[in-house]
Amino acid sequence: CLLAAVAGAGRAIIRVGQLSPAAAMQPPAPTRYRTLGGRRPLSTPWISALERMALRHMIRWPLRSALTSVGVALSVALLVTALFSIDSVTFMIDSIFSRSERQDATLVFGQALSPQAAREAARLPGVLLAEPFRSSAVRLRHGHRSRKLAINGLPLDGRLGRTLDRDIEPVAPPASGLMISARLAKLLGVRIGDRIEVVLLEQDHRVSEVTVTDLAQNLIGLTAVMSLPALDELLRTGPRVN
């Protein structure tokens, strides 16, 4: 915008500087309009004087009129985009904290413990509902592509930490296999039914193969979800929770 304004002003100054002083001091000559075929098509009683002037300018300078229309359209598009960002943030907050991560607090242990720890946490004063989860750092590989992240093990009937599908509706973790976010599937180049390698980083870097059974919608970060029993079977350490 600054370059366009400077260019337009500079062009006008250069044109004025090229005029002689006598010509530069004279007022601009009024625009001369011509009739079309000896008739005045705009001289009708249902067109006002202002409308007639606007239509004459549009017909005489079509390029200027088109560029003005494009500029107005772009300004409206900019306003719509700015207001859309407010709605998108509101939608993300509602999806994450009202539909997906619905808990009031998350308790993380220093190491994986027995599921009895989750039952003891549920008996703390003021706790209405407590759900266990398990998380393990892994590296997912498919061909030459790989991503380092954490696989989250969730209960099949979870009500607090839930995974959303493409319609932003809660979906239970698969009883077997791995559910990953659509963005992670695109980065790894996998589809439903493909098998990917899982490198367990918290253990002996053992490599296992897991089938991608479903795709989830995630607005922030990359997600990989399994059911708690399936993750326990993959890690081979028995039932544990984080």
PDB file of C-alpha atoms in Angstrom:
ATOM      1  CA  CYS A   1       0.000   0.000   0.000  1.00  0.00           C
ATOM      2  CA  LEU A   2       2.849   2.396   0.845  1.00  0.00           C
ATOM      3  CA  LEU A   3       4.625   1.723  -2.447  1.00  0.00           C
ATOM      4  CA  ALA A   4       1.413   2.218  -4.411  1.00  0.00           C
ATOM      5  CA  ALA A   5       0.695   5.525  -2.655  1.00  0.00           C
ATOM      6  CA  VAL A   6       4.246   6.810  -3.188  1.00  0.00           C
ATOM      7  CA  ALA A   7       4.200   5.769  -6.844  1.00  0.00           C
ATOM      8  CA  GLY A   8       0.875   7.469  -7.474  1.00  0.00           C
ATOM      9  CA  ALA A   9       1.904  10.681  -5.722  1.00  0.00           C
ATOM     10  CA  GLY A  10       5.296  10.709  -7.452  1.00  0.00           C
ATOM     11  CA  ARG A  11       3.691  10.272 -10.856  1.00  0.00           C
ATOM     12  CA  ALA A  12       1.350  13.208 -10.219  1.00  0.00           C
ATOM     13  CA  ILE A  13       4.218  15.422  -9.028  1.00  0.00           C
ATOM     14  CA  ILE A  14       6.333  14.569 -12.083  1.00  0.00           C
ATOM     15  CA  ARG A  15       3.463  15.375 -14.447  1.00  0.00           C
ATOM     16  CA  VAL A  16       2.848  18.716 -12.727  1.00  0.00           C
ATOM     17  CA  GLY A  17       6.571  19.548 -12.775  1.00  0.00           C
ATOM     18  CA  GLN A  18       6.676  19.057 -16.538  1.00  0.00           C
ATOM     19  CA  LEU A  19       4.039  21.760 -17.112  1.00  0.00           C
ATOM     20  CA  SER A  20       4.833  25.377 -17.678  1.00  0.00           C
ATOM     21  CA  PRO A  21       3.919  27.720 -14.759  1.00  0.00           C
ATOM     22  CA  ALA A  22       1.080  29.318 -16.721  1.00  0.00           C
ATOM     23  CA  ALA A  23      -0.474  25.960 -17.588  1.00  0.00           C
ATOM     24  CA  ALA A  24       0.060  24.561 -14.089  1.00  0.00           C
ATOM     25  CA  MET A  25      -1.826  27.461 -12.472  1.00  0.00           C
ATOM     26  CA  GLN A  26      -4.901  26.961 -14.631  1.00  0.00           C
ATOM     27  CA  PRO A  27      -7.743  24.815 -13.236  1.00  0.00           C
ATOM     28  CA  PRO A  28      -8.274  21.444 -14.938  1.00  0.00           C
ATOM     29  CA  ALA A  29     -10.535  21.502 -17.930  1.00  0.00           C
ATOM     30  CA  PRO A  30     -13.931  19.901 -17.331  1.00  0.00           C
ATOM     31  CA  THR A  31     -14.501  16.471 -18.803  1.00  0.00           C
ATOM     32  CA  ARG A  32     -16.229  16.557 -22.173  1.00  0.00           C
ATOM     33  CA  TYR A  33     -18.793  13.812 -22.654  1.00  0.00           C
ATOM     34  CA  ARG A  34     -20.091  12.810 -26.049  1.00  0.00           C
ATOM     35  CA  THR A  35     -23.414  11.420 -27.102  1.00  0.00           C
ATOM     36  CA  LEU A  36     -23.792   7.853 -28.312  1.00  0.00           C
ATOM     37  CA  GLY A  37     -25.170   7.833 -31.823  1.00  0.00           C
ATOM     38  CA  GLY A  38     -26.615  11.316 -31.431  1.00  0.00           C
ATOM     39  CA  ARG A  39     -28.601  10.237 -28.364  1.00  0.00           C
ATOM     40  CA  ARG A  40     -28.127  10.480 -24.649  1.00  0.00           C
ATOM     41  CA  PRO A  41     -28.972   7.038 -23.269  1.00  0.00           C
ATOM     42  CA  LEU A  42     -28.436   8.153 -19.650  1.00  0.00           C
ATOM     43  CA  SER A  43     -30.867  11.082 -19.939  1.00  0.00           C
ATOM     44  CA  THR A  44     -33.831   9.258 -18.461  1.00  0.00           C
ATOM     45  CA  PRO A  45     -36.084  10.459 -15.662  1.00  0.00           C
ATOM     46  CA  TRP A  46     -35.485   7.374 -13.468  1.00  0.00           C
ATOM     47  CA  ILE A  47     -31.709   8.002 -13.224  1.00  0.00           C
ATOM     48  CA  SER A  48     -30.674  10.748 -10.827  1.00  0.00           C
ATOM     49  CA  ALA A  49     -27.899  13.236 -11.506  1.00  0.00           C
ATOM     50  CA  LEU A  50     -25.465  11.505  -9.144  1.00  0.00           C
ATOM     51  CA  GLU A  51     -26.163   8.109 -10.683  1.00  0.00           C
ATOM     52  CA  ARG A  52     -25.698   9.610 -14.149  1.00  0.00           C
ATOM     53  CA  MET A  53     -22.317  11.060 -13.152  1.00  0.00           C
ATOM     54  CA  ALA A  54     -21.198   7.729 -11.683  1.00  0.00           C
ATOM     55  CA  LEU A  55     -22.257   5.775 -14.775  1.00  0.00           C
ATOM     56  CA  ARG A  56     -20.493   8.270 -17.069  1.00  0.00           C
ATOM     57  CA  HIS A  57     -17.256   7.903 -15.108  1.00  0.00           C
ATOM     58  CA  MET A  58     -17.520   4.109 -15.218  1.00  0.00           C
ATOM     59  CA  ILE A  59     -18.031   4.142 -18.986  1.00  0.00           C
ATOM     60  CA  ARG A  60     -15.287   6.692 -19.627  1.00  0.00           C
ATOM     61  CA  TRP A  61     -12.669   5.052 -17.331  1.00  0.00           C
ATOM     62  CA  PRO A  62     -13.511   1.318 -17.212  1.00  0.00           C
ATOM     63  CA  LEU A  63     -10.046   0.262 -16.009  1.00  0.00           C
ATOM     64  CA  ARG A  64     -10.099   2.728 -13.136  1.00  0.00           C
ATOM     65  CA  SER A  65     -13.609   1.582 -12.195  1.00  0.00           C
ATOM     66  CA  ALA A  66     -12.592  -2.083 -12.315  1.00  0.00           C
ATOM     67  CA  LEU A  67      -9.525  -1.492 -10.145  1.00  0.00           C
ATOM     68  CA  THR A  68     -11.633   0.459  -7.649  1.00  0.00           C
ATOM     69  CA  SER A  69     -14.125  -2.417  -7.461  1.00  0.00           C
ATOM     70  CA  VAL A  70     -11.278  -4.886  -6.892  1.00  0.00           C
ATOM     71  CA  GLY A  71      -9.848  -2.697  -4.130  1.00  0.00           C
ATOM     72  CA  VAL A  72     -13.218  -2.496  -2.356  1.00  0.00           C
ATOM     73  CA  ALA A  73     -13.667  -6.276  -2.688  1.00  0.00           C
ATOM     74  CA  LEU A  74     -10.214  -6.935  -1.221  1.00  0.00           C
ATOM     75  CA  SER A  75     -10.910  -4.622   1.715  1.00  0.00           C
ATOM     76  CA  VAL A  76     -14.118  -6.517   2.462  1.00  0.00           C
ATOM     77  CA  ALA A  77     -12.246  -9.828   2.189  1.00  0.00           C
ATOM     78  CA  LEU A  78      -9.635  -8.538   4.637  1.00  0.00           C
ATOM     79  CA  LEU A  79     -12.376  -7.612   7.114  1.00  0.00           C
ATOM     80  CA  VAL A  80     -14.037 -11.019   6.771  1.00  0.00           C
ATOM     81  CA  THR A  81     -10.689 -12.772   7.301  1.00  0.00           C
ATOM     82  CA  ALA A  82      -9.969 -10.729  10.432  1.00  0.00           C
ATOM     83  CA  LEU A  83     -13.379 -11.559  11.918  1.00  0.00           C
ATOM     84  CA  PHE A  84     -13.001 -15.216  10.910  1.00  0.00           C
ATOM     85  CA  SER A  85      -9.911 -15.528  13.127  1.00  0.00           C
ATOM     86  CA  ILE A  86     -12.041 -14.695  16.187  1.00  0.00           C
ATOM     87  CA  ASP A  87     -14.579 -17.386  15.310  1.00  0.00           C
ATOM     88  CA  SER A  88     -11.841 -19.932  14.598  1.00  0.00           C
ATOM     89  CA  VAL A  89     -10.195 -19.386  18.007  1.00  0.00           C
ATOM     90  CA  THR A  90     -13.596 -19.704  19.718  1.00  0.00           C
ATOM     91  CA  PHE A  91     -14.233 -22.938  17.809  1.00  0.00           C
ATOM     92  CA  MET A  92     -10.818 -24.337  18.805  1.00  0.00           C
ATOM     93  CA  ILE A  93     -11.369 -23.513  22.485  1.00  0.00           C
ATOM     94  CA  ASP A  94     -14.795 -25.166  22.450  1.00  0.00           C
ATOM     95  CA  SER A  95     -13.507 -28.251  20.610  1.00  0.00           C
ATOM     96  CA  ILE A  96     -10.510 -28.753  22.889  1.00  0.00           C
ATOM     97  CA  PHE A  97     -11.861 -27.878  26.336  1.00  0.00           C
ATOM     98  CA  SER A  98     -15.551 -28.760  25.938  1.00  0.00           C
ATOM     99  CA  ARG A  99     -15.399 -31.793  23.648  1.00  0.00           C
ATOM    100  CA  SER A 100     -11.918 -33.313  23.875  1.00  0.00           C
ATOM    101  CA  GLU A 101      -9.978 -32.421  27.059  1.00  0.00           C
ATOM    102  CA  ARG A 102     -12.876 -32.060  29.488  1.00  0.00           C
ATOM    103  CA  GLN A 103     -11.050 -32.593  32.775  1.00  0.00           C
ATOM    104  CA  ASP A 104     -10.460 -29.848  35.349  1.00  0.00           C
ATOM    105  CA  ALA A 105      -6.979 -31.102  36.233  1.00  0.00           C
ATOM    106  CA  THR A 106      -4.433 -33.643  34.991  1.00  0.00           C
ATOM    107  CA  LEU A 107      -2.346 -35.608  37.490  1.00  0.00           C
ATOM    108  CA  VAL A 108       0.931 -36.909  36.030  1.00  0.00           C
ATOM    109  CA  PHE A 109       3.080 -39.378  37.965  1.00  0.00           C
ATOM    110  CA  GLY A 110       6.859 -39.391  37.859  1.00  0.00           C
ATOM    111  CA  GLN A 111       6.778 -42.941  36.529  1.00  0.00           C
ATOM    112  CA  ALA A 112       4.205 -45.455  35.353  1.00  0.00           C
ATOM    113  CA  LEU A 113       2.323 -46.977  38.294  1.00  0.00           C
ATOM    114  CA  SER A 114      -0.228 -49.671  38.899  1.00  0.00           C
ATOM    115  CA  PRO A 115      -3.858 -48.926  37.977  1.00  0.00           C
ATOM    116  CA  GLN A 116      -4.506 -48.862  41.716  1.00  0.00           C
ATOM    117  CA  ALA A 117      -2.993 -45.348  41.725  1.00  0.00           C
ATOM    118  CA  ALA A 118      -5.870 -44.099  39.540  1.00  0.00           C
ATOM    119  CA  ARG A 119      -8.428 -45.636  41.901  1.00  0.00           C
ATOM    120  CA  GLU A 120      -6.736 -43.960  44.845  1.00  0.00           C
ATOM    121  CA  ALA A 121      -6.782 -40.624  43.046  1.00  0.00           C
ATOM    122  CA  ALA A 122     -10.517 -41.039  42.457  1.00  0.00           C
ATOM    123  CA  ARG A 123     -11.027 -41.235  46.232  1.00  0.00           C
ATOM    124  CA  LEU A 124      -9.372 -37.862  46.908  1.00  0.00           C
ATOM    125  CA  PRO A 125     -11.673 -35.198  48.427  1.00  0.00           C
ATOM    126  CA  GLY A 126     -13.617 -33.257  45.804  1.00  0.00           C
ATOM    127  CA  VAL A 127     -12.911 -35.652  42.933  1.00  0.00           C
ATOM    128  CA  LEU A 128     -16.094 -36.491  41.013  1.00  0.00           C
ATOM    129  CA  LEU A 129     -14.563 -38.596  38.274  1.00  0.00           C
ATOM    130  CA  ALA A 130     -11.034 -39.810  37.536  1.00  0.00           C
ATOM    131  CA  GLU A 131      -9.866 -41.617  34.428  1.00  0.00           C
ATOM    132  CA  PRO A 132      -6.496 -43.312  33.945  1.00  0.00           C
ATOM    133  CA  PHE A 133      -4.294 -42.859  30.913  1.00  0.00           C
ATOM    134  CA  ARG A 134      -0.891 -44.033  29.793  1.00  0.00           C
ATOM    135  CA  SER A 135       1.626 -42.219  27.622  1.00  0.00           C
ATOM    136  CA  SER A 136       4.822 -43.558  26.088  1.00  0.00           C
ATOM    137  CA  ALA A 137       7.399 -41.788  23.908  1.00  0.00           C
ATOM    138  CA  VAL A 138       7.859 -43.479  20.532  1.00  0.00           C
ATOM    139  CA  ARG A 139       9.080 -42.837  17.018  1.00  0.00           C
ATOM    140  CA  LEU A 140       6.659 -43.750  14.241  1.00  0.00           C
ATOM    141  CA  ARG A 141       8.266 -44.764  10.942  1.00  0.00           C
ATOM    142  CA  HIS A 142       6.789 -45.455   7.552  1.00  0.00           C
ATOM    143  CA  GLY A 143       9.330 -45.859   4.807  1.00  0.00           C
ATOM    144  CA  HIS A 144      11.781 -42.962   4.936  1.00  0.00           C
ATOM    145  CA  ARG A 145       9.396 -40.769   6.952  1.00  0.00           C
ATOM    146  CA  SER A 146       9.335 -40.690  10.746  1.00  0.00           C
ATOM    147  CA  ARG A 147       7.935 -38.588  13.587  1.00  0.00           C
ATOM    148  CA  LYS A 148       8.802 -38.569  17.287  1.00  0.00           C
ATOM    149  CA  LEU A 149       5.796 -38.215  19.599  1.00  0.00           C
ATOM    150  CA  ALA A 150       3.912 -39.958  22.406  1.00  0.00           C
ATOM    151  CA  ILE A 151       1.281 -42.659  22.079  1.00  0.00           C
ATOM    152  CA  ASN A 152      -1.582 -42.054  24.500  1.00  0.00           C
ATOM    153  CA  GLY A 153      -3.475 -45.015  25.892  1.00  0.00           C
ATOM    154  CA  LEU A 154      -7.061 -44.135  26.836  1.00  0.00           C
ATOM    155  CA  PRO A 155      -9.891 -46.187  28.342  1.00  0.00           C
ATOM    156  CA  LEU A 156     -12.476 -47.486  25.904  1.00  0.00           C
ATOM    157  CA  ASP A 157     -15.352 -45.826  27.800  1.00  0.00           C
ATOM    158  CA  GLY A 158     -13.575 -42.562  28.611  1.00  0.00           C
ATOM    159  CA  ARG A 159     -15.648 -39.464  29.326  1.00  0.00           C
ATOM    160  CA  LEU A 160     -12.968 -36.877  30.121  1.00  0.00           C
ATOM    161  CA  GLY A 161     -10.070 -37.255  27.687  1.00  0.00           C
ATOM    162  CA  ARG A 162     -11.730 -38.028  24.359  1.00  0.00           C
ATOM    163  CA  THR A 163     -10.622 -38.229  20.745  1.00  0.00           C
ATOM    164  CA  LEU A 164     -12.608 -36.432  18.054  1.00  0.00           C
ATOM    165  CA  ASP A 165     -13.300 -37.597  14.524  1.00  0.00           C
ATOM    166  CA  ARG A 166     -13.483 -35.467  11.374  1.00  0.00           C
ATOM    167  CA  ASP A 167     -16.990 -34.279  12.344  1.00  0.00           C
ATOM    168  CA  ILE A 168     -15.697 -33.122  15.794  1.00  0.00           C
ATOM    169  CA  GLU A 169     -17.637 -35.937  17.453  1.00  0.00           C
ATOM    170  CA  PRO A 170     -16.109 -38.128  20.190  1.00  0.00           C
ATOM    171  CA  VAL A 171     -14.905 -41.527  19.073  1.00  0.00           C
ATOM    172  CA  ALA A 172     -13.643 -44.371  21.260  1.00  0.00           C
ATOM    173  CA  PRO A 173     -10.041 -45.525  20.838  1.00  0.00           C
ATOM    174  CA  PRO A 174      -9.708 -48.707  18.774  1.00  0.00           C
ATOM    175  CA  ALA A 175      -9.682 -51.958  20.703  1.00  0.00           C
ATOM    176  CA  SER A 176      -6.652 -52.960  18.651  1.00  0.00           C
ATOM    177  CA  GLY A 177      -4.372 -51.026  16.378  1.00  0.00           C
ATOM    178  CA  LEU A 178      -3.493 -47.345  16.332  1.00  0.00           C
ATOM    179  CA  MET A 179      -5.568 -44.230  15.734  1.00  0.00           C
ATOM    180  CA  ILE A 180      -3.605 -41.224  14.462  1.00  0.00           C
ATOM    181  CA  SER A 181      -4.540 -37.687  13.506  1.00  0.00           C
ATOM    182  CA  ALA A 182      -5.201 -36.896   9.855  1.00  0.00           C
ATOM    183  CA  ARG A 183      -2.277 -34.464   9.796  1.00  0.00           C
ATOM    184  CA  LEU A 184       0.110 -37.109  11.145  1.00  0.00           C
ATOM    185  CA  ALA A 185      -1.161 -39.579   8.547  1.00  0.00           C
ATOM    186  CA  LYS A 186      -0.391 -37.040   5.828  1.00  0.00           C
ATOM    187  CA  LEU A 187       3.112 -36.420   7.173  1.00  0.00           C
ATOM    188  CA  LEU A 188       3.863 -40.145   7.313  1.00  0.00           C
ATOM    189  CA  GLY A 189       2.100 -40.913   4.044  1.00  0.00           C
ATOM    190  CA  VAL A 190      -0.144 -43.633   5.516  1.00  0.00           C
ATOM    191  CA  ARG A 191      -3.805 -44.537   5.191  1.00  0.00           C
ATOM    192  CA  ILE A 192      -6.203 -46.691   7.164  1.00  0.00           C
ATOM    193  CA  GLY A 193      -5.030 -50.303   6.988  1.00  0.00           C
ATOM    194  CA  ASP A 194      -1.323 -49.516   6.549  1.00  0.00           C
ATOM    195  CA  ARG A 195       1.208 -50.885   8.998  1.00  0.00           C
ATOM    196  CA  ILE A 196       3.802 -48.588  10.530  1.00  0.00           C
ATOM    197  CA  GLU A 197       6.862 -49.239  12.681  1.00  0.00           C
ATOM    198  CA  VAL A 198       6.822 -48.139  16.320  1.00  0.00           C
ATOM    199  CA  VAL A 199      10.186 -47.608  18.008  1.00  0.00           C
ATOM    200  CA  LEU A 200       9.781 -47.673  21.811  1.00  0.00           C
ATOM    201  CA  LEU A 201      12.077 -44.912  23.068  1.00  0.00           C
ATOM    202  CA  GLU A 202      11.448 -45.408  26.800  1.00  0.00           C
ATOM    203  CA  GLN A 203      12.591 -49.038  26.748  1.00  0.00           C
ATOM    204  CA  ASP A 204      15.216 -50.850  24.726  1.00  0.00           C
ATOM    205  CA  HIS A 205      14.260 -49.188  21.419  1.00  0.00           C
ATOM    206  CA  ARG A 206      12.391 -52.304  20.460  1.00  0.00           C
ATOM    207  CA  VAL A 207      10.659 -52.034  17.075  1.00  0.00           C
ATOM    208  CA  SER A 208       7.089 -53.280  16.583  1.00  0.00           C
ATOM    209  CA  GLU A 209       4.577 -52.999  13.767  1.00  0.00           C
ATOM    210  CA  VAL A 210       1.091 -51.602  14.375  1.00  0.00           C
ATOM    211  CA  THR A 211      -1.851 -51.245  11.990  1.00  0.00           C
ATOM    212  CA  VAL A 212      -3.474 -47.852  11.500  1.00  0.00           C
ATOM    213  CA  THR A 213      -7.154 -48.528  12.140  1.00  0.00           C
ATOM    214  CA  ASP A 214      -8.673 -45.038  12.181  1.00  0.00           C
ATOM    215  CA  LEU A 215      -7.983 -41.333  11.624  1.00  0.00           C
ATOM    216  CA  ALA A 216      -8.836 -38.621  14.139  1.00  0.00           C
ATOM    217  CA  GLN A 217      -9.179 -34.851  13.956  1.00  0.00           C
ATOM    218  CA  ASN A 218      -6.727 -32.869  16.041  1.00  0.00           C
ATOM    219  CA  LEU A 219      -6.548 -29.069  16.021  1.00  0.00           C
ATOM    220  CA  ILE A 220      -3.224 -28.782  17.884  1.00  0.00           C
ATOM    221  CA  GLY A 221      -0.155 -30.977  17.495  1.00  0.00           C
ATOM    222  CA  LEU A 222       0.092 -34.585  16.332  1.00  0.00           C
ATOM    223  CA  THR A 223      -1.928 -37.354  17.974  1.00  0.00           C
ATOM    224  CA  ALA A 224      -1.497 -41.107  18.249  1.00  0.00           C
ATOM    225  CA  VAL A 225      -4.053 -42.987  20.376  1.00  0.00           C
ATOM    226  CA  MET A 226      -4.496 -46.596  21.447  1.00  0.00           C
ATOM    227  CA  SER A 227      -6.708 -48.278  23.973  1.00  0.00           C
ATOM    228  CA  LEU A 228      -5.117 -48.913  27.368  1.00  0.00           C
ATOM    229  CA  PRO A 229      -5.079 -52.735  26.960  1.00  0.00           C
ATOM    230  CA  ALA A 230      -3.583 -52.444  23.462  1.00  0.00           C
ATOM    231  CA  LEU A 231      -0.827 -50.092  24.661  1.00  0.00           C
ATOM    232  CA  ASP A 232      -0.074 -52.373  27.621  1.00  0.00           C
ATOM    233  CA  GLU A 233       0.281 -55.275  25.211  1.00  0.00           C
ATOM    234  CA  LEU A 234       2.568 -53.235  22.952  1.00  0.00           C
ATOM    235  CA  LEU A 235       4.857 -52.167  25.819  1.00  0.00           C
ATOM    236  CA  ARG A 236       4.860 -55.644  27.436  1.00  0.00           C
ATOM    237  CA  THR A 237       5.133 -54.253  30.989  1.00  0.00           C
ATOM    238  CA  GLY A 238       1.702 -55.146  32.270  1.00  0.00           C
ATOM    239  CA  PRO A 239      -1.107 -52.723  33.150  1.00  0.00           C
ATOM    240  CA  ARG A 240       0.334 -49.321  34.028  1.00  0.00           C
ATOM    241  CA  VAL A 241      -0.937 -45.724  34.179  1.00  0.00           C
ATOM    242  CA  ASN A 242       0.796 -42.356  34.076  1.00  0.00           C
TER     243      ASN A 242
END
